Amino acid sequence: MSENQRTAEPTADETPATDTPGFDPTPYIRQLRGRGGGADYLDVKWRLLWLRTEHPDAEIVTELVQHDPQMAIFKATVTVPTGGKATGYGSETASDFPDFIEKAETKAIGRALNALGYGAQFGDSPRPDDSVPD
């Protein structure tokens, strides 16, 4: 099993993040429009706030995996003190986004947070399907 996969039966330390009082992501969830229709999305800044509200001593480690003048790839690992840990990767190109290095790092962090349960799929708003955006 890879680092970012969850077991079928979560332990008390691995329950979805909404089980802990203190931060409600629901007001911050927004709709993204895409080819497949709308999808719920929680910006990475709100996922970080959610994480820090619940685990102020969580560790976020990022690594620049690949970089050239046209593209960047980052790896991010988020570790919470209760034992949860997830890794995510993010890439971006200079042609798609001027600050592509920062954007790649943000994508990687967002994906790691999502794997730990800090994402729109864990909010209380109803969704038409179970798709999980980055």
mmCIF file with all atom_site columns, C-alpha atoms in Angstrom:
data_model
loop_
_atom_site.group_PDB
_atom_site.id
_atom_site.type_symbol
_atom_site.label_atom_id
_atom_site.label_alt_id
_atom_site.label_comp_id
_atom_site.label_asym_id
_atom_site.label_entity_id
_atom_site.label_seq_id
_atom_site.pdbx_PDB_ins_code
_atom_site.Cartn_x
_atom_site.Cartn_y
_atom_site.Cartn_z
_atom_site.occupancy
_atom_site.B_iso_or_equiv
_atom_site.pdbx_formal_charge
_atom_site.auth_seq_id
_atom_site.auth_comp_id
_atom_site.auth_asym_id
_atom_site.auth_atom_id
_atom_site.pdbx_PDB_model_num
ATOM 1   C CA . MET A 1 1   ? 0.000   0.000  0.000   1.00 0.00 ? 1   MET A CA 1
ATOM 2   C CA . SER A 1 2   ? 1.415   3.430  -0.895  1.00 0.00 ? 2   SER A CA 1
ATOM 3   C CA . GLU A 1 3   ? 1.786   6.224  1.649   1.00 0.00 ? 3   GLU A CA 1
ATOM 4   C CA . ASN A 1 4   ? -1.294  8.110  0.518   1.00 0.00 ? 4   ASN A CA 1
ATOM 5   C CA . GLN A 1 5   ? -3.751  5.194  0.566   1.00 0.00 ? 5   GLN A CA 1
ATOM 6   C CA . ARG A 1 6   ? -6.114  4.789  3.488   1.00 0.00 ? 6   ARG A CA 1
ATOM 7   C CA . THR A 1 7   ? -7.206  1.565  5.127   1.00 0.00 ? 7   THR A CA 1
ATOM 8   C CA . ALA A 1 8   ? -10.870 0.569  4.898   1.00 0.00 ? 8   ALA A CA 1
ATOM 9   C CA . GLU A 1 9   ? -11.417 0.971  8.647   1.00 0.00 ? 9   GLU A CA 1
ATOM 10  C CA . PRO A 1 10  ? -9.801  4.200  9.929   1.00 0.00 ? 10  PRO A CA 1
ATOM 11  C CA . THR A 1 11  ? -8.515  4.254  13.481  1.00 0.00 ? 11  THR A CA 1
ATOM 12  C CA . ALA A 1 12  ? -9.409  7.052  15.884  1.00 0.00 ? 12  ALA A CA 1
ATOM 13  C CA . ASP A 1 13  ? -6.297  8.926  14.757  1.00 0.00 ? 13  ASP A CA 1
ATOM 14  C CA . GLU A 1 14  ? -7.237  8.587  11.080  1.00 0.00 ? 14  GLU A CA 1
ATOM 15  C CA . THR A 1 15  ? -10.878 9.662  11.111  1.00 0.00 ? 15  THR A CA 1
ATOM 16  C CA . PRO A 1 16  ? -11.883 12.243 8.495   1.00 0.00 ? 16  PRO A CA 1
ATOM 17  C CA . ALA A 1 17  ? -10.847 15.745 9.455   1.00 0.00 ? 17  ALA A CA 1
ATOM 18  C CA . THR A 1 18  ? -14.452 17.000 9.834   1.00 0.00 ? 18  THR A CA 1
ATOM 19  C CA . ASP A 1 19  ? -14.879 14.774 12.905  1.00 0.00 ? 19  ASP A CA 1
ATOM 20  C CA . THR A 1 20  ? -12.750 17.234 14.873  1.00 0.00 ? 20  THR A CA 1
ATOM 21  C CA . PRO A 1 21  ? -14.480 20.452 15.977  1.00 0.00 ? 21  PRO A CA 1
ATOM 22  C CA . GLY A 1 22  ? -12.772 23.752 15.294  1.00 0.00 ? 22  GLY A CA 1
ATOM 23  C CA . PHE A 1 23  ? -12.854 24.277 11.533  1.00 0.00 ? 23  PHE A CA 1
ATOM 24  C CA . ASP A 1 24  ? -15.792 23.928 9.168   1.00 0.00 ? 24  ASP A CA 1
ATOM 25  C CA . PRO A 1 25  ? -14.627 23.903 5.529   1.00 0.00 ? 25  PRO A CA 1
ATOM 26  C CA . THR A 1 26  ? -18.154 24.085 4.116   1.00 0.00 ? 26  THR A CA 1
ATOM 27  C CA . PRO A 1 27  ? -18.362 27.896 3.718   1.00 0.00 ? 27  PRO A CA 1
ATOM 28  C CA . TYR A 1 28  ? -15.093 27.895 1.758   1.00 0.00 ? 28  TYR A CA 1
ATOM 29  C CA . ILE A 1 29  ? -15.990 25.195 -0.772  1.00 0.00 ? 29  ILE A CA 1
ATOM 30  C CA . ARG A 1 30  ? -16.489 26.603 -4.252  1.00 0.00 ? 30  ARG A CA 1
ATOM 31  C CA . GLN A 1 31  ? -17.573 25.181 -7.587  1.00 0.00 ? 31  GLN A CA 1
ATOM 32  C CA . LEU A 1 32  ? -15.023 24.688 -10.348 1.00 0.00 ? 32  LEU A CA 1
ATOM 33  C CA . ARG A 1 33  ? -16.293 24.522 -13.894 1.00 0.00 ? 33  ARG A CA 1
ATOM 34  C CA . GLY A 1 34  ? -14.612 22.102 -16.257 1.00 0.00 ? 34  GLY A CA 1
ATOM 35  C CA . ARG A 1 35  ? -15.172 19.788 -19.156 1.00 0.00 ? 35  ARG A CA 1
ATOM 36  C CA . GLY A 1 36  ? -16.910 17.264 -16.934 1.00 0.00 ? 36  GLY A CA 1
ATOM 37  C CA . GLY A 1 37  ? -19.211 19.821 -15.282 1.00 0.00 ? 37  GLY A CA 1
ATOM 38  C CA . GLY A 1 38  ? -18.914 21.412 -11.850 1.00 0.00 ? 38  GLY A CA 1
ATOM 39  C CA . ALA A 1 39  ? -16.816 20.022 -9.030  1.00 0.00 ? 39  ALA A CA 1
ATOM 40  C CA . ASP A 1 40  ? -16.476 21.055 -5.395  1.00 0.00 ? 40  ASP A CA 1
ATOM 41  C CA . TYR A 1 41  ? -13.088 22.537 -4.560  1.00 0.00 ? 41  TYR A CA 1
ATOM 42  C CA . LEU A 1 42  ? -11.463 23.755 -1.354  1.00 0.00 ? 42  LEU A CA 1
ATOM 43  C CA . ASP A 1 43  ? -8.529  26.094 -1.972  1.00 0.00 ? 43  ASP A CA 1
ATOM 44  C CA . VAL A 1 44  ? -5.194  24.955 -0.554  1.00 0.00 ? 44  VAL A CA 1
ATOM 45  C CA . LYS A 1 45  ? -5.026  28.022 1.721   1.00 0.00 ? 45  LYS A CA 1
ATOM 46  C CA . TRP A 1 46  ? -8.204  26.819 3.484   1.00 0.00 ? 46  TRP A CA 1
ATOM 47  C CA . ARG A 1 47  ? -6.905  23.238 3.695   1.00 0.00 ? 47  ARG A CA 1
ATOM 48  C CA . LEU A 1 48  ? -3.752  24.582 5.352   1.00 0.00 ? 48  LEU A CA 1
ATOM 49  C CA . LEU A 1 49  ? -5.808  26.615 7.824   1.00 0.00 ? 49  LEU A CA 1
ATOM 50  C CA . TRP A 1 50  ? -7.881  23.506 8.580   1.00 0.00 ? 50  TRP A CA 1
ATOM 51  C CA . LEU A 1 51  ? -4.739  21.428 9.144   1.00 0.00 ? 51  LEU A CA 1
ATOM 52  C CA . ARG A 1 52  ? -3.123  24.075 11.376  1.00 0.00 ? 52  ARG A CA 1
ATOM 53  C CA . THR A 1 53  ? -6.345  24.488 13.380  1.00 0.00 ? 53  THR A CA 1
ATOM 54  C CA . GLU A 1 54  ? -6.378  20.781 14.185  1.00 0.00 ? 54  GLU A CA 1
ATOM 55  C CA . HIS A 1 55  ? -2.647  20.063 14.210  1.00 0.00 ? 55  HIS A CA 1
ATOM 56  C CA . PRO A 1 56  ? -0.564  23.221 14.757  1.00 0.00 ? 56  PRO A CA 1
ATOM 57  C CA . ASP A 1 57  ? 2.553   21.061 14.978  1.00 0.00 ? 57  ASP A CA 1
ATOM 58  C CA . ALA A 1 58  ? 1.954   19.166 11.719  1.00 0.00 ? 58  ALA A CA 1
ATOM 59  C CA . GLU A 1 59  ? 4.975   18.971 9.446   1.00 0.00 ? 59  GLU A CA 1
ATOM 60  C CA . ILE A 1 60  ? 4.947   19.895 5.757   1.00 0.00 ? 60  ILE A CA 1
ATOM 61  C CA . VAL A 1 61  ? 8.075   19.034 3.785   1.00 0.00 ? 61  VAL A CA 1
ATOM 62  C CA . THR A 1 62  ? 8.404   19.929 0.109   1.00 0.00 ? 62  THR A CA 1
ATOM 63  C CA . GLU A 1 63  ? 11.065  18.874 -2.365  1.00 0.00 ? 63  GLU A CA 1
ATOM 64  C CA . LEU A 1 64  ? 11.739  20.254 -5.826  1.00 0.00 ? 64  LEU A CA 1
ATOM 65  C CA . VAL A 1 65  ? 11.928  17.014 -7.820  1.00 0.00 ? 65  VAL A CA 1
ATOM 66  C CA . GLN A 1 66  ? 12.507  18.476 -11.274 1.00 0.00 ? 66  GLN A CA 1
ATOM 67  C CA . HIS A 1 67  ? 12.978  21.994 -12.586 1.00 0.00 ? 67  HIS A CA 1
ATOM 68  C CA . ASP A 1 68  ? 13.898  23.567 -15.869 1.00 0.00 ? 68  ASP A CA 1
ATOM 69  C CA . PRO A 1 69  ? 12.972  26.925 -17.418 1.00 0.00 ? 69  PRO A CA 1
ATOM 70  C CA . GLN A 1 70  ? 9.673   25.516 -18.691 1.00 0.00 ? 70  GLN A CA 1
ATOM 71  C CA . MET A 1 71  ? 8.438   23.152 -15.953 1.00 0.00 ? 71  MET A CA 1
ATOM 72  C CA . ALA A 1 72  ? 8.601   22.302 -12.248 1.00 0.00 ? 72  ALA A CA 1
ATOM 73  C CA . ILE A 1 73  ? 7.616   19.179 -10.307 1.00 0.00 ? 73  ILE A CA 1
ATOM 74  C CA . PHE A 1 74  ? 7.313   19.146 -6.506  1.00 0.00 ? 74  PHE A CA 1
ATOM 75  C CA . LYS A 1 75  ? 6.813   16.424 -3.939  1.00 0.00 ? 75  LYS A CA 1
ATOM 76  C CA . ALA A 1 76  ? 5.094   17.331 -0.659  1.00 0.00 ? 76  ALA A CA 1
ATOM 77  C CA . THR A 1 77  ? 4.782   15.177 2.432   1.00 0.00 ? 77  THR A CA 1
ATOM 78  C CA . VAL A 1 78  ? 2.422   16.157 5.243   1.00 0.00 ? 78  VAL A CA 1
ATOM 79  C CA . THR A 1 79  ? 2.791   14.431 8.608   1.00 0.00 ? 79  THR A CA 1
ATOM 80  C CA . VAL A 1 80  ? 0.446   14.900 11.554  1.00 0.00 ? 80  VAL A CA 1
ATOM 81  C CA . PRO A 1 81  ? 1.584   14.114 15.107  1.00 0.00 ? 81  PRO A CA 1
ATOM 82  C CA . THR A 1 82  ? -1.084  11.408 15.533  1.00 0.00 ? 82  THR A CA 1
ATOM 83  C CA . GLY A 1 83  ? 0.663   9.309  12.905  1.00 0.00 ? 83  GLY A CA 1
ATOM 84  C CA . GLY A 1 84  ? -1.116  10.270 9.683   1.00 0.00 ? 84  GLY A CA 1
ATOM 85  C CA . LYS A 1 85  ? 1.156   10.869 6.713   1.00 0.00 ? 85  LYS A CA 1
ATOM 86  C CA . ALA A 1 86  ? 0.548   11.495 3.008   1.00 0.00 ? 86  ALA A CA 1
ATOM 87  C CA . THR A 1 87  ? 2.585   12.458 -0.036  1.00 0.00 ? 87  THR A CA 1
ATOM 88  C CA . GLY A 1 88  ? 1.450   14.318 -3.134  1.00 0.00 ? 88  GLY A CA 1
ATOM 89  C CA . TYR A 1 89  ? 3.082   15.487 -6.344  1.00 0.00 ? 89  TYR A CA 1
ATOM 90  C CA . GLY A 1 90  ? 2.348   18.609 -8.349  1.00 0.00 ? 90  GLY A CA 1
ATOM 91  C CA . SER A 1 91  ? 3.610   19.929 -11.657 1.00 0.00 ? 91  SER A CA 1
ATOM 92  C CA . GLU A 1 92  ? 3.166   23.147 -13.609 1.00 0.00 ? 92  GLU A CA 1
ATOM 93  C CA . THR A 1 93  ? 4.527   24.647 -16.800 1.00 0.00 ? 93  THR A CA 1
ATOM 94  C CA . ALA A 1 94  ? 5.744   28.161 -17.471 1.00 0.00 ? 94  ALA A CA 1
ATOM 95  C CA . SER A 1 95  ? 3.441   28.427 -20.478 1.00 0.00 ? 95  SER A CA 1
ATOM 96  C CA . ASP A 1 96  ? 0.363   27.772 -18.301 1.00 0.00 ? 96  ASP A CA 1
ATOM 97  C CA . PHE A 1 97  ? 1.247   29.846 -15.240 1.00 0.00 ? 97  PHE A CA 1
ATOM 98  C CA . PRO A 1 98  ? 3.859   32.623 -14.806 1.00 0.00 ? 98  PRO A CA 1
ATOM 99  C CA . ASP A 1 99  ? 4.728   31.626 -11.211 1.00 0.00 ? 99  ASP A CA 1
ATOM 100 C CA . PHE A 1 100 ? 4.890   27.959 -12.193 1.00 0.00 ? 100 PHE A CA 1
ATOM 101 C CA . ILE A 1 101 ? 7.375   26.938 -9.489  1.00 0.00 ? 101 ILE A CA 1
ATOM 102 C CA . GLU A 1 102 ? 5.159   28.186 -6.653  1.00 0.00 ? 102 GLU A CA 1
ATOM 103 C CA . LYS A 1 103 ? 2.060   26.742 -8.323  1.00 0.00 ? 103 LYS A CA 1
ATOM 104 C CA . ALA A 1 104 ? 3.667   23.278 -8.603  1.00 0.00 ? 104 ALA A CA 1
ATOM 105 C CA . GLU A 1 105 ? 4.550   23.342 -4.906  1.00 0.00 ? 105 GLU A CA 1
ATOM 106 C CA . THR A 1 106 ? 1.019   24.422 -3.956  1.00 0.00 ? 106 THR A CA 1
ATOM 107 C CA . LYS A 1 107 ? -0.468  21.608 -6.052  1.00 0.00 ? 107 LYS A CA 1
ATOM 108 C CA . ALA A 1 108 ? 1.745   19.041 -4.311  1.00 0.00 ? 108 ALA A CA 1
ATOM 109 C CA . ILE A 1 109 ? 0.774   20.315 -0.852  1.00 0.00 ? 109 ILE A CA 1
ATOM 110 C CA . GLY A 1 110 ? -2.905  20.334 -1.820  1.00 0.00 ? 110 GLY A CA 1
ATOM 111 C CA . ARG A 1 111 ? -2.772  16.746 -3.021  1.00 0.00 ? 111 ARG A CA 1
ATOM 112 C CA . ALA A 1 112 ? -1.046  15.548 0.153   1.00 0.00 ? 112 ALA A CA 1
ATOM 113 C CA . LEU A 1 113 ? -3.617  17.374 2.297   1.00 0.00 ? 113 LEU A CA 1
ATOM 114 C CA . ASN A 1 114 ? -6.428  15.893 0.223   1.00 0.00 ? 114 ASN A CA 1
ATOM 115 C CA . ALA A 1 115 ? -5.066  12.381 0.835   1.00 0.00 ? 115 ALA A CA 1
ATOM 116 C CA . LEU A 1 116 ? -5.133  13.067 4.594   1.00 0.00 ? 116 LEU A CA 1
ATOM 117 C CA . GLY A 1 117 ? -8.782  14.111 4.466   1.00 0.00 ? 117 GLY A CA 1
ATOM 118 C CA . TYR A 1 118 ? -8.408  17.862 4.120   1.00 0.00 ? 118 TYR A CA 1
ATOM 119 C CA . GLY A 1 119 ? -10.417 18.525 0.980   1.00 0.00 ? 119 GLY A CA 1
ATOM 120 C CA . ALA A 1 120 ? -13.857 19.411 -0.356  1.00 0.00 ? 120 ALA A CA 1
ATOM 121 C CA . GLN A 1 121 ? -14.968 15.777 -0.380  1.00 0.00 ? 121 GLN A CA 1
ATOM 122 C CA . PHE A 1 122 ? -14.902 15.875 3.431   1.00 0.00 ? 122 PHE A CA 1
ATOM 123 C CA . GLY A 1 123 ? -17.064 19.013 3.769   1.00 0.00 ? 123 GLY A CA 1
ATOM 124 C CA . ASP A 1 124 ? -20.769 18.905 4.554   1.00 0.00 ? 124 ASP A CA 1
ATOM 125 C CA . SER A 1 125 ? -22.061 20.355 1.262   1.00 0.00 ? 125 SER A CA 1
ATOM 126 C CA . PRO A 1 126 ? -23.981 17.946 -0.991  1.00 0.00 ? 126 PRO A CA 1
ATOM 127 C CA . ARG A 1 127 ? -22.324 16.903 -4.261  1.00 0.00 ? 127 ARG A CA 1
ATOM 128 C CA . PRO A 1 128 ? -23.839 15.404 -7.407  1.00 0.00 ? 128 PRO A CA 1
ATOM 129 C CA . ASP A 1 129 ? -21.118 12.718 -7.573  1.00 0.00 ? 129 ASP A CA 1
ATOM 130 C CA . ASP A 1 130 ? -18.094 11.411 -5.699  1.00 0.00 ? 130 ASP A CA 1
ATOM 131 C CA . SER A 1 131 ? -15.382 12.785 -7.970  1.00 0.00 ? 131 SER A CA 1
ATOM 132 C CA . VAL A 1 132 ? -12.333 14.116 -6.137  1.00 0.00 ? 132 VAL A CA 1
ATOM 133 C CA . PRO A 1 133 ? -10.642 17.145 -7.709  1.00 0.00 ? 133 PRO A CA 1
ATOM 134 C CA . ASP A 1 134 ? -7.013  17.911 -6.857  1.00 0.00 ? 134 ASP A CA 1
#
